[in-house]
XYZ file of C-alpha atoms in Angstrom:
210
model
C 71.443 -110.040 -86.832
C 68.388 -111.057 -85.087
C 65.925 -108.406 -87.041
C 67.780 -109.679 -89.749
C 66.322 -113.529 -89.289
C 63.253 -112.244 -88.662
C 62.825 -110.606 -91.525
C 63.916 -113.463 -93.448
C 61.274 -115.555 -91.848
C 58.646 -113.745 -91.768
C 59.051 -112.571 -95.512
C 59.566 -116.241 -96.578
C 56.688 -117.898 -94.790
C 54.690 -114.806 -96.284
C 55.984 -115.652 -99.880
C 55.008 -118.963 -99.201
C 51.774 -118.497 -98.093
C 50.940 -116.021 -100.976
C 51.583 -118.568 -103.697
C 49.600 -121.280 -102.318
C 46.049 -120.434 -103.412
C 45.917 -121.026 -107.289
C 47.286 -118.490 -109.087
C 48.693 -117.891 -112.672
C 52.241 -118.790 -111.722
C 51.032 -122.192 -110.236
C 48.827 -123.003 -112.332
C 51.167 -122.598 -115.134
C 53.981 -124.905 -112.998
C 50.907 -127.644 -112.683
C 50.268 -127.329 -116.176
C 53.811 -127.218 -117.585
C 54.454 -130.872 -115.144
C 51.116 -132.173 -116.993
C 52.569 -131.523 -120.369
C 56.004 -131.884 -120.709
C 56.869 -133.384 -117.350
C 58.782 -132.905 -114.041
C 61.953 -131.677 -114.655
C 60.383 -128.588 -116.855
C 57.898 -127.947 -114.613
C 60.557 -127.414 -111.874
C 62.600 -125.200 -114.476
C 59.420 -123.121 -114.609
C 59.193 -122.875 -110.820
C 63.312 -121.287 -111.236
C 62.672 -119.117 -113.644
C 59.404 -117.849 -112.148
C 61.341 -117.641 -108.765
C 64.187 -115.556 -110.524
C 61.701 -113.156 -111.087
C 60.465 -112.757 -107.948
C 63.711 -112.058 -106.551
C 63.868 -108.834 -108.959
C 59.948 -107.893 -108.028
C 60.754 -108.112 -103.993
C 63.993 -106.074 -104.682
C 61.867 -103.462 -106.616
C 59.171 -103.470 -104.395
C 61.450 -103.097 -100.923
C 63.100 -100.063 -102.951
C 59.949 -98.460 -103.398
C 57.851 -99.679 -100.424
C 58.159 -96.270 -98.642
C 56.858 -94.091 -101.691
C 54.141 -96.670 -102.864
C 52.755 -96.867 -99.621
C 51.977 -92.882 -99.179
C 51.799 -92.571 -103.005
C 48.079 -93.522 -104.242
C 48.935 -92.149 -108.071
C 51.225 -94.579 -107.850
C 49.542 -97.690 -106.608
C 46.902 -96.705 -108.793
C 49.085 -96.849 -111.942
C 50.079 -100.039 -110.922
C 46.283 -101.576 -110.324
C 45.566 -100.679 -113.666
C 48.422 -102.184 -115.832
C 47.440 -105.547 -113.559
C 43.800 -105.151 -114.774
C 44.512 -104.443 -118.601
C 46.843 -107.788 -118.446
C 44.573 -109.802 -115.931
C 41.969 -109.107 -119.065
C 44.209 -109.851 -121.689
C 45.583 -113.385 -120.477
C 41.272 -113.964 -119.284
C 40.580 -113.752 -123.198
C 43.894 -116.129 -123.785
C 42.650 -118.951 -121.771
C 39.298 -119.123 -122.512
C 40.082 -118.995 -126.258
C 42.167 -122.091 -125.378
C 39.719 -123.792 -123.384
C 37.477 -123.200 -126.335
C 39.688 -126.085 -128.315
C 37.624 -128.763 -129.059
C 40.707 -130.983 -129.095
C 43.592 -130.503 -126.681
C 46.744 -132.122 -127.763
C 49.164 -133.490 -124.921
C 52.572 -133.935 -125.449
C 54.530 -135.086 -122.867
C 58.426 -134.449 -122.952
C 61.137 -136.170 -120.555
C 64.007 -134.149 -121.602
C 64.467 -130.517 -119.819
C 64.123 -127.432 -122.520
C 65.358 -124.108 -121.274
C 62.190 -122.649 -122.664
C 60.247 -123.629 -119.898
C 62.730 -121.294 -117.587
C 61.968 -118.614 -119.632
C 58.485 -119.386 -119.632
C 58.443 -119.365 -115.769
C 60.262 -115.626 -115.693
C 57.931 -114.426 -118.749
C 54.175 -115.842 -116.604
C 56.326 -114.195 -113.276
C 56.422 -111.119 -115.058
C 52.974 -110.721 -116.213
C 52.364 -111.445 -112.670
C 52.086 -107.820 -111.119
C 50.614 -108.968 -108.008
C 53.833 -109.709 -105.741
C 54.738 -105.878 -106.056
C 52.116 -104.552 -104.195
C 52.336 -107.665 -102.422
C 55.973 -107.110 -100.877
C 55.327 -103.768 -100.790
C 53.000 -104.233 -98.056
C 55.162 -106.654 -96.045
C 58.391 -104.389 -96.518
C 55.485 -101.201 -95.081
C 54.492 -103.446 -92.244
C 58.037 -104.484 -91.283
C 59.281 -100.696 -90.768
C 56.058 -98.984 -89.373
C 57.414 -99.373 -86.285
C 60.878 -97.558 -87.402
C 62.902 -100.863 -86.052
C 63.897 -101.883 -89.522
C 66.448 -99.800 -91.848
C 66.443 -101.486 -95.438
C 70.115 -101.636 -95.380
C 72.469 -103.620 -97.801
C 72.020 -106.645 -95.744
C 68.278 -106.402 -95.000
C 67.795 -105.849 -98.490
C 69.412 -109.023 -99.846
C 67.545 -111.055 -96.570
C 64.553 -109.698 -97.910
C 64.651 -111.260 -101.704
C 66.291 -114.383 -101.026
C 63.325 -114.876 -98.669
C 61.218 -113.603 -100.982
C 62.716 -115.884 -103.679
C 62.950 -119.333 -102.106
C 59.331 -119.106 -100.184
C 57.847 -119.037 -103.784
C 60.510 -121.708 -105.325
C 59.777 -124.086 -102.216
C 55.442 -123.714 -102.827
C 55.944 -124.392 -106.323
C 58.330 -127.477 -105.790
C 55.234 -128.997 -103.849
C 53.110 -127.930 -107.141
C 55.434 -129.849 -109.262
C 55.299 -133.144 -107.318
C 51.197 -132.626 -106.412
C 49.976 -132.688 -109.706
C 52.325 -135.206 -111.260
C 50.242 -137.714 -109.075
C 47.053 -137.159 -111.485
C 49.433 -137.648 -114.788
C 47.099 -139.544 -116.508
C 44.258 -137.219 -116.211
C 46.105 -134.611 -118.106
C 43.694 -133.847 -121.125
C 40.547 -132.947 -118.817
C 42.680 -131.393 -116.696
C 44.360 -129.397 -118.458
C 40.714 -128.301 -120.820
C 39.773 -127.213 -117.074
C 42.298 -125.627 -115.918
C 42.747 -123.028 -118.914
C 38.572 -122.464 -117.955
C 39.945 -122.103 -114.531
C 42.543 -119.627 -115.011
C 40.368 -117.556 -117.179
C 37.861 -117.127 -114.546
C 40.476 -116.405 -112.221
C 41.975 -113.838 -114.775
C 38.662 -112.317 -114.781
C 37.964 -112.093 -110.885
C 41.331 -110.695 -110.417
C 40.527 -107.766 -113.223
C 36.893 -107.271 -110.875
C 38.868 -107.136 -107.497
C 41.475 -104.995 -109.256
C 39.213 -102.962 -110.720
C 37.429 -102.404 -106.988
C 40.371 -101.507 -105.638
C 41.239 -98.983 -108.200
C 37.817 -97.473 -107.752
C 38.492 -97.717 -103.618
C 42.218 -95.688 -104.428
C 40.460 -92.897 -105.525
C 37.533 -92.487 -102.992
């Protein structure tokens, strides 16, 4: 019971921690608050949390032959870098709009929880991510991913990221009424940030097979 709280812990502070810095998922919660309000963006932040369930389980079934598999990891790095280069193109073709047109909306639309799983699932980053924390939490050989550890592991994983992206929904809805510039910026934002992830990706990859 006790290793089984700690790894709850110490994978949920580390999925909240890891969605903190801007990121695509975020972002896209920010944005979706922005332009079609609070209750969507927070239907987002589900829907990308679902997912997130299903990449820690997948990554805490595979942590032990990622880690000592470089093919692998290396297969991975590379379908993050074609899609990091895709979705760079995407937003700075948006940002490129000379006029950006704001709707707001009031009313919840289940879109925007399929949005949330659909921008999760691009994501490819919380993979290797979990991977490494699942590694790190049975180097020592104290930790057997059991039944129980396993399902400790991606609720964890699961509600860190849901509670970080709650406090993105409520942040930006204090700058409402800045939405058009923000929103211009932001898509310049995330397609710089699209574009540093496909360099660091990229120098990884390169570092995988030195």
């Amino acid at each position: 019971m006790l290793e089984t709280t700690r790894l709850f812990l110490v994978t949920f502070f580390a999925s909240l921690v890891g969605v903190i810095p801007p990121g695509l998922v975020n972002m896209t919660v920010a944005r979706t608050c922005l332009e079609r309000g609070k209750n969507n963006g927070i239907l987002v932040a589900v829907g990308a949390s679902f997912v997130v369930v299903f990449q820690s389980l997948i990554a805490i079934l595979l942590a032990k032959y990622i880690f000592f598999n470089p093919f692998v990891k290396n297969i991975l790095l590379r379908t993050g870098a074609v899609i990091f280069f895709l979705m760079a193109i995407y937003f700075f073709a948006r940002a490129k709009q000379r006029k950006t047109k704001i709707k707001v909306y009031h009313k919840s639309n289940t879109r925007s929880f399929f949005k949330g799983m659909i921008i999760s699932a691009i994501n490819v980053l919380p993979i290797p991510y979990f991977v490494a924390i699942a590694a790190g939490m049975s180097v020592s050989g104290e930790i057997e991913y059991d039944t129980q550890h396993i399902i400790a592991f991606i609720i964890a994983a699961g509600s860190g990221t849901f509670v970080t992206l709650y406090f993105y929904v409520f942040s930006f809805l204090k700058i409402e009424k800045k939405t058009a510039s923000i929103t211009k910026y932001s898509n310049y934002f995330m397609g710089v940030l699209m574009l540093i992830l496909v360099i660091i990706t990229l120098a990884r990859i390169i570092y995988t097979w030195d």
